[in-house]
């Protein structure tokens, strides 16, 4: 019903910046929230940031606050994640996710199970 495609990953040096994009297609009118998660080798999927699709409210992982800026372009059905002051610990595959929750839905958007659709991920590598 919906497809998500990430782009913008790559190799950067510590202290550098990167901007990720996630383009959604299909039944995008159902989107209530979009988010970024990341997964490093041998680790679980970790919440990074989330944005409310309608209002645009942004929420960030405590460990990365101050280094992230999430945004979206509704007309283009695209979400962005600006990452600054990157450190080697940020190295991971970054995934975009979309939720299709009704307005009254209450849940934990930090949990990956909140989201219904996932992209294939884009690799972010930060060298020291």
mmCIF file of N, CA, C and O in Angstrom, residues 43-119:
data_model
loop_
_atom_site.group_PDB
_atom_site.id
_atom_site.type_symbol
_atom_site.label_atom_id
_atom_site.label_comp_id
_atom_site.label_asym_id
_atom_site.label_seq_id
_atom_site.Cartn_x
_atom_site.Cartn_y
_atom_site.Cartn_z
ATOM 1 N N UNK A 43 23.189 -4.692 16.926
ATOM 2 C CA UNK A 43 22.338 -3.957 17.842
ATOM 3 C C UNK A 43 20.907 -3.917 17.338
ATOM 4 O O UNK A 43 20.632 -4.183 16.169
ATOM 5 N N UNK A 44 20.005 -3.576 18.231
ATOM 6 C CA UNK A 44 18.615 -3.458 17.877
ATOM 7 C C UNK A 44 18.312 -2.149 17.164
ATOM 8 O O UNK A 44 19.147 -1.255 17.082
ATOM 9 N N UNK A 45 17.109 -2.067 16.653
ATOM 10 C CA UNK A 45 16.695 -0.859 15.960
ATOM 11 C C UNK A 45 16.387 0.240 16.975
ATOM 12 O O UNK A 45 15.589 0.052 17.893
ATOM 13 N N UNK A 46 17.005 1.392 16.787
ATOM 14 C CA UNK A 46 16.957 2.491 17.747
ATOM 15 C C UNK A 46 16.220 3.684 17.170
ATOM 16 O O UNK A 46 16.471 4.098 16.035
ATOM 17 N N UNK A 47 15.339 4.270 17.957
ATOM 18 C CA UNK A 47 14.616 5.458 17.544
ATOM 19 C C UNK A 47 15.548 6.645 17.403
ATOM 20 O O UNK A 47 16.420 6.866 18.239
ATOM 21 N N UNK A 48 15.353 7.426 16.357
ATOM 22 C CA UNK A 48 16.163 8.607 16.101
ATOM 23 C C UNK A 48 15.325 9.878 16.168
ATOM 24 O O UNK A 48 15.623 10.802 16.924
ATOM 25 N N UNK A 49 14.277 9.949 15.371
ATOM 26 C CA UNK A 49 13.444 11.147 15.314
ATOM 27 C C UNK A 49 12.094 10.808 14.704
ATOM 28 O O UNK A 49 11.969 9.845 13.954
ATOM 29 N N UNK A 50 11.107 11.624 15.016
ATOM 30 C CA UNK A 50 9.756 11.425 14.507
ATOM 31 C C UNK A 50 9.123 12.768 14.216
ATOM 32 O O UNK A 50 9.385 13.755 14.907
ATOM 33 N N UNK A 51 8.286 12.802 13.194
ATOM 34 C CA UNK A 51 7.573 14.017 12.848
ATOM 35 C C UNK A 51 6.104 13.705 12.611
ATOM 36 O O UNK A 51 5.766 12.698 11.986
ATOM 37 N N UNK A 52 5.238 14.547 13.128
ATOM 38 C CA UNK A 52 3.817 14.450 12.854
ATOM 39 C C UNK A 52 3.571 14.961 11.444
ATOM 40 O O UNK A 52 3.980 16.070 11.096
ATOM 41 N N UNK A 53 2.906 14.151 10.643
ATOM 42 C CA UNK A 53 2.795 14.485 9.237
ATOM 43 C C UNK A 53 1.931 15.701 8.967
ATOM 44 O O UNK A 53 2.224 16.493 8.069
ATOM 45 N N UNK A 54 0.867 15.859 9.713
ATOM 46 C CA UNK A 54 -0.037 16.975 9.493
ATOM 47 C C UNK A 54 0.477 18.274 10.063
ATOM 48 O O UNK A 54 0.637 19.266 9.345
ATOM 49 N N UNK A 55 0.746 18.283 11.350
ATOM 50 C CA UNK A 55 1.159 19.506 12.036
ATOM 51 C C UNK A 55 2.647 19.785 11.887
ATOM 52 O O UNK A 55 3.072 20.944 11.872
ATOM 53 N N UNK A 56 3.441 18.745 11.811
ATOM 54 C CA UNK A 56 4.874 18.910 11.669
ATOM 55 C C UNK A 56 5.652 18.931 12.964
ATOM 56 O O UNK A 56 6.840 19.286 12.962
ATOM 57 N N UNK A 57 5.010 18.575 14.064
ATOM 58 C CA UNK A 57 5.707 18.524 15.335
ATOM 59 C C UNK A 57 6.850 17.531 15.297
ATOM 60 O O UNK A 57 6.698 16.421 14.777
ATOM 61 N N UNK A 58 7.983 17.913 15.834
ATOM 62 C CA UNK A 58 9.192 17.105 15.763
ATOM 63 C C UNK A 58 9.603 16.595 17.137
ATOM 64 O O UNK A 58 9.499 17.308 18.135
ATOM 65 N N UNK A 59 10.097 15.372 17.172
ATOM 66 C CA UNK A 59 10.532 14.736 18.404
ATOM 67 C C UNK A 59 11.827 13.984 18.127
ATOM 68 O O UNK A 59 11.975 13.350 17.086
ATOM 69 N N UNK A 60 12.744 14.039 19.097
ATOM 70 C CA UNK A 60 14.075 13.492 18.880
ATOM 71 C C UNK A 60 14.498 12.578 20.016
ATOM 72 O O UNK A 60 14.074 12.737 21.158
ATOM 73 N N UNK A 61 15.349 11.639 19.686
ATOM 74 C CA UNK A 61 15.952 10.804 20.710
ATOM 75 C C UNK A 61 16.806 11.676 21.626
ATOM 76 O O UNK A 61 17.526 12.565 21.163
ATOM 77 N N UNK A 62 16.724 11.410 22.925
ATOM 78 C CA UNK A 62 17.476 12.210 23.888
ATOM 79 C C UNK A 62 18.973 12.198 23.598
ATOM 80 O O UNK A 62 19.660 13.202 23.786
ATOM 81 N N UNK A 63 19.470 11.078 23.136
ATOM 82 C CA UNK A 63 20.895 10.940 22.893
ATOM 83 C C UNK A 63 21.391 11.775 21.725
ATOM 84 O O UNK A 63 22.596 11.994 21.597
ATOM 85 N N UNK A 64 20.476 12.254 20.893
ATOM 86 C CA UNK A 64 20.877 12.993 19.707
ATOM 87 C C UNK A 64 20.275 14.387 19.624
ATOM 88 O O UNK A 64 20.442 15.073 18.611
ATOM 89 N N UNK A 65 19.597 14.806 20.663
ATOM 90 C CA UNK A 65 19.003 16.144 20.658
ATOM 91 C C UNK A 65 20.073 17.204 20.480
ATOM 92 O O UNK A 65 21.147 17.126 21.049
ATOM 93 N N UNK A 66 19.743 18.201 19.686
ATOM 94 C CA UNK A 66 20.675 19.266 19.399
ATOM 95 C C UNK A 66 21.504 19.024 18.163
ATOM 96 O O UNK A 66 22.139 19.954 17.653
ATOM 97 N N UNK A 67 21.514 17.797 17.668
ATOM 98 C CA UNK A 67 22.286 17.461 16.488
ATOM 99 C C UNK A 67 21.403 17.094 15.302
ATOM 100 O O UNK A 67 21.920 16.819 14.218
ATOM 101 N N UNK A 68 20.097 17.101 15.509
ATOM 102 C CA UNK A 68 19.169 16.648 14.479
ATOM 103 C C UNK A 68 18.133 17.713 14.157
ATOM 104 O O UNK A 68 17.760 18.519 15.002
ATOM 105 N N UNK A 69 17.662 17.668 12.933
ATOM 106 C CA UNK A 69 16.525 18.486 12.519
ATOM 107 C C UNK A 69 15.702 17.677 11.518
ATOM 108 O O UNK A 69 16.168 17.412 10.409
ATOM 109 N N UNK A 70 14.514 17.284 11.916
ATOM 110 C CA UNK A 70 13.640 16.525 11.044
ATOM 111 C C UNK A 70 12.616 17.464 10.420
ATOM 112 O O UNK A 70 12.145 18.405 11.059
ATOM 113 N N UNK A 71 12.280 17.218 9.183
ATOM 114 C CA UNK A 71 11.316 18.046 8.485
ATOM 115 C C UNK A 71 10.603 17.216 7.428
ATOM 116 O O UNK A 71 10.995 16.076 7.159
ATOM 117 N N UNK A 72 9.564 17.788 6.845
ATOM 118 C CA UNK A 72 8.864 17.082 5.783
ATOM 119 C C UNK A 72 8.261 18.059 4.787
ATOM 120 O O UNK A 72 7.952 19.201 5.131
ATOM 121 N N UNK A 73 8.107 17.593 3.577
ATOM 122 C CA UNK A 73 7.461 18.323 2.507
ATOM 123 C C UNK A 73 6.246 17.508 2.101
ATOM 124 O O UNK A 73 6.376 16.504 1.400
ATOM 125 N N UNK A 74 5.080 17.918 2.557
ATOM 126 C CA UNK A 74 3.871 17.146 2.309
ATOM 127 C C UNK A 74 3.564 17.013 0.815
ATOM 128 O O UNK A 74 3.113 15.960 0.360
ATOM 129 N N UNK A 75 3.801 18.089 0.070
ATOM 130 C CA UNK A 75 3.515 18.067 -1.357
ATOM 131 C C UNK A 75 4.365 17.037 -2.086
ATOM 132 O O UNK A 75 3.929 16.447 -3.072
ATOM 133 N N UNK A 76 5.576 16.824 -1.605
ATOM 134 C CA UNK A 76 6.481 15.862 -2.219
ATOM 135 C C UNK A 76 6.459 14.511 -1.528
ATOM 136 O O UNK A 76 7.161 13.595 -1.957
ATOM 137 N N UNK A 77 5.676 14.401 -0.455
ATOM 138 C CA UNK A 77 5.620 13.167 0.333
ATOM 139 C C UNK A 77 7.016 12.707 0.732
ATOM 140 O O UNK A 77 7.350 11.519 0.632
ATOM 141 N N UNK A 78 7.802 13.650 1.187
ATOM 142 C CA UNK A 78 9.192 13.378 1.504
ATOM 143 C C UNK A 78 9.537 13.891 2.894
ATOM 144 O O UNK A 78 9.136 14.995 3.280
ATOM 145 N N UNK A 79 10.281 13.091 3.622
ATOM 146 C CA UNK A 79 10.773 13.448 4.942
ATOM 147 C C UNK A 79 12.283 13.582 4.883
ATOM 148 O O UNK A 79 12.953 12.855 4.148
ATOM 149 N N UNK A 80 12.815 14.494 5.690
ATOM 150 C CA UNK A 80 14.242 14.752 5.707
ATOM 151 C C UNK A 80 14.776 14.667 7.134
ATOM 152 O O UNK A 80 14.059 14.922 8.101
ATOM 153 N N UNK A 81 16.042 14.331 7.235
ATOM 154 C CA UNK A 81 16.719 14.347 8.513
ATOM 155 C C UNK A 81 18.090 14.974 8.333
ATOM 156 O O UNK A 81 18.962 14.390 7.683
ATOM 157 N N UNK A 82 18.267 16.154 8.897
ATOM 158 C CA UNK A 82 19.558 16.813 8.903
ATOM 159 C C UNK A 82 20.320 16.373 10.141
ATOM 160 O O UNK A 82 19.822 16.523 11.257
ATOM 161 N N UNK A 83 21.498 15.824 9.945
ATOM 162 C CA UNK A 83 22.320 15.351 11.041
ATOM 163 C C UNK A 83 23.625 16.127 11.053
ATOM 164 O O UNK A 83 24.325 16.196 10.038
ATOM 165 N N UNK A 84 23.931 16.695 12.199
ATOM 166 C CA UNK A 84 25.135 17.499 12.357
ATOM 167 C C UNK A 84 26.023 16.927 13.456
ATOM 168 O O UNK A 84 25.586 16.129 14.277
ATOM 169 N N UNK A 85 27.263 17.374 13.462
ATOM 170 C CA UNK A 85 28.228 16.958 14.485
ATOM 171 C C UNK A 85 28.247 15.444 14.649
ATOM 172 O O UNK A 85 28.195 14.913 15.763
ATOM 173 N N UNK A 86 28.339 14.760 13.554
ATOM 174 C CA UNK A 86 28.286 13.304 13.572
ATOM 175 C C UNK A 86 29.516 12.712 14.256
ATOM 176 O O UNK A 86 30.611 13.252 14.163
ATOM 177 N N UNK A 87 29.299 11.609 14.924
ATOM 178 C CA UNK A 87 30.360 10.887 15.611
ATOM 179 C C UNK A 87 30.351 9.444 15.124
ATOM 180 O O UNK A 87 29.349 8.974 14.585
ATOM 181 N N UNK A 88 31.452 8.718 15.299
ATOM 182 C CA UNK A 88 31.496 7.334 14.823
ATOM 183 C C UNK A 88 30.371 6.462 15.355
ATOM 184 O O UNK A 88 29.944 5.529 14.667
ATOM 185 N N UNK A 89 29.887 6.762 16.542
ATOM 186 C CA UNK A 89 28.787 5.993 17.121
ATOM 187 C C UNK A 89 27.484 6.159 16.352
ATOM 188 O O UNK A 89 26.541 5.392 16.569
ATOM 189 N N UNK A 90 27.418 7.143 15.478
ATOM 190 C CA UNK A 90 26.239 7.327 14.642
ATOM 191 C C UNK A 90 26.223 6.377 13.451
ATOM 192 O O UNK A 90 25.236 6.324 12.712
ATOM 193 N N UNK A 91 27.299 5.655 13.247
ATOM 194 C CA UNK A 91 27.374 4.720 12.133
ATOM 195 C C UNK A 91 26.304 3.644 12.271
ATOM 196 O O UNK A 91 26.235 2.943 13.279
ATOM 197 N N UNK A 92 25.470 3.532 11.262
ATOM 198 C CA UNK A 92 24.366 2.576 11.283
ATOM 199 C C UNK A 92 23.635 2.638 9.953
ATOM 200 O O UNK A 92 23.876 3.531 9.134
ATOM 201 N N UNK A 93 22.748 1.692 9.754
ATOM 202 C CA UNK A 93 21.788 1.794 8.670
ATOM 203 C C UNK A 93 20.601 2.583 9.194
ATOM 204 O O UNK A 93 20.031 2.240 10.230
ATOM 205 N N UNK A 94 20.242 3.623 8.491
ATOM 206 C CA UNK A 94 19.140 4.476 8.900
ATOM 207 C C UNK A 94 17.905 4.139 8.075
ATOM 208 O O UNK A 94 17.948 4.126 6.842
ATOM 209 N N UNK A 95 16.820 3.876 8.771
ATOM 210 C CA UNK A 95 15.571 3.489 8.146
ATOM 211 C C UNK A 95 14.509 4.561 8.356
ATOM 212 O O UNK A 95 14.417 5.150 9.431
ATOM 213 N N UNK A 96 13.710 4.787 7.342
ATOM 214 C CA UNK A 96 12.534 5.615 7.536
ATOM 215 C C UNK A 96 11.324 4.720 7.733
ATOM 216 O O UNK A 96 11.271 3.584 7.250
ATOM 217 N N UNK A 97 10.363 5.227 8.466
ATOM 218 C CA UNK A 97 9.163 4.482 8.790
ATOM 219 C C UNK A 97 7.958 5.408 8.735
ATOM 220 O O UNK A 97 8.074 6.610 8.959
ATOM 221 N N UNK A 98 6.809 4.829 8.443
ATOM 222 C CA UNK A 98 5.565 5.586 8.388
ATOM 223 C C UNK A 98 4.494 4.875 9.189
ATOM 224 O O UNK A 98 4.392 3.649 9.153
ATOM 225 N N UNK A 99 3.707 5.658 9.894
ATOM 226 C CA UNK A 99 2.568 5.150 10.637
ATOM 227 C C UNK A 99 1.290 5.685 10.026
ATOM 228 O O UNK A 99 1.265 6.779 9.451
ATOM 229 N N UNK A 100 0.222 4.915 10.153
ATOM 230 C CA UNK A 100 -1.079 5.296 9.622
ATOM 231 C C UNK A 100 -2.117 5.242 10.735
ATOM 232 O O UNK A 100 -3.163 4.622 10.591
ATOM 233 N N UNK A 101 -1.828 5.909 11.826
ATOM 234 C CA UNK A 101 -2.705 5.890 12.985
ATOM 235 C C UNK A 101 -3.801 6.940 12.867
ATOM 236 O O UNK A 101 -3.582 8.015 12.319
ATOM 237 N N UNK A 102 -4.995 6.650 13.413
ATOM 238 C CA UNK A 102 -6.046 7.667 13.445
ATOM 239 C C UNK A 102 -5.667 8.797 14.394
ATOM 240 O O UNK A 102 -4.800 8.624 15.256
ATOM 241 N N UNK A 103 -6.320 9.951 14.260
ATOM 242 C CA UNK A 103 -5.948 11.115 15.085
ATOM 243 C C UNK A 103 -6.015 10.869 16.578
ATOM 244 O O UNK A 103 -5.237 11.462 17.332
ATOM 245 N N UNK A 104 -6.923 10.014 17.017
ATOM 246 C CA UNK A 104 -7.102 9.780 18.438
ATOM 247 C C UNK A 104 -6.187 8.693 18.991
ATOM 248 O O UNK A 104 -6.204 8.419 20.186
ATOM 249 N N UNK A 105 -5.391 8.091 18.145
ATOM 250 C CA UNK A 105 -4.559 6.978 18.572
ATOM 251 C C UNK A 105 -3.495 7.432 19.564
ATOM 252 O O UNK A 105 -2.874 8.482 19.399
ATOM 253 N N UNK A 106 -3.302 6.623 20.585
ATOM 254 C CA UNK A 106 -2.276 6.879 21.587
ATOM 255 C C UNK A 106 -1.333 5.689 21.621
ATOM 256 O O UNK A 106 -1.753 4.553 21.815
ATOM 257 N N UNK A 107 -0.065 5.949 21.433
ATOM 258 C CA UNK A 107 0.922 4.889 21.439
ATOM 259 C C UNK A 107 2.321 5.431 21.611
ATOM 260 O O UNK A 107 2.534 6.642 21.658
ATOM 261 N N UNK A 108 3.262 4.530 21.684
ATOM 262 C CA UNK A 108 4.660 4.892 21.883
ATOM 263 C C UNK A 108 5.351 5.008 20.529
ATOM 264 O O UNK A 108 5.710 3.990 19.924
ATOM 265 N N UNK A 109 5.521 6.216 20.073
ATOM 266 C CA UNK A 109 6.146 6.427 18.773
ATOM 267 C C UNK A 109 7.648 6.178 18.789
ATOM 268 O O UNK A 109 8.285 6.206 17.737
ATOM 269 N N UNK A 110 8.217 5.960 19.977
ATOM 270 C CA UNK A 110 9.622 5.592 20.074
ATOM 271 C C UNK A 110 9.856 4.129 19.738
ATOM 272 O O UNK A 110 10.999 3.727 19.501
ATOM 273 N N UNK A 111 8.789 3.350 19.735
ATOM 274 C CA UNK A 111 8.881 1.926 19.490
ATOM 275 C C UNK A 111 8.645 1.642 18.011
ATOM 276 O O UNK A 111 7.726 2.185 17.406
ATOM 277 N N UNK A 112 9.455 0.790 17.448
ATOM 278 C CA UNK A 112 9.336 0.480 16.034
ATOM 279 C C UNK A 112 7.993 -0.140 15.678
ATOM 280 O O UNK A 112 7.542 -0.021 14.534
ATOM 281 N N UNK A 113 7.343 -0.786 16.634
ATOM 282 C CA UNK A 113 6.057 -1.419 16.370
ATOM 283 C C UNK A 113 4.944 -0.409 16.137
ATOM 284 O O UNK A 113 3.859 -0.786 15.695
ATOM 285 N N UNK A 114 5.182 0.849 16.419
ATOM 286 C CA UNK A 114 4.222 1.906 16.164
ATOM 287 C C UNK A 114 4.016 2.121 14.662
ATOM 288 O O UNK A 114 2.969 2.609 14.246
ATOM 289 N N UNK A 115 4.984 1.751 13.877
ATOM 290 C CA UNK A 115 5.000 2.084 12.462
ATOM 291 C C UNK A 115 4.600 0.903 11.591
ATOM 292 O O UNK A 115 4.891 -0.255 11.905
ATOM 293 N N UNK A 116 3.953 1.225 10.493
ATOM 294 C CA UNK A 116 3.369 0.219 9.623
ATOM 295 C C UNK A 116 4.216 -0.092 8.394
ATOM 296 O O UNK A 116 4.142 -1.196 7.854
ATOM 297 N N UNK A 117 4.992 0.864 7.946
ATOM 298 C CA UNK A 117 5.765 0.715 6.719
ATOM 299 C C UNK A 117 7.203 1.135 6.951
ATOM 300 O O UNK A 117 7.481 2.062 7.717
ATOM 301 N N UNK A 118 8.095 0.455 6.238
ATOM 302 C CA UNK A 118 9.527 0.684 6.397
ATOM 303 C C UNK A 118 10.224 0.721 5.050
ATOM 304 O O UNK A 118 9.849 0.011 4.116
ATOM 305 N N UNK A 119 11.252 1.551 4.983
ATOM 306 C CA UNK A 119 12.116 1.546 3.824
ATOM 307 C C UNK A 119 13.213 0.511 3.981
ATOM 308 O O UNK A 119 13.308 -0.192 4.990
#
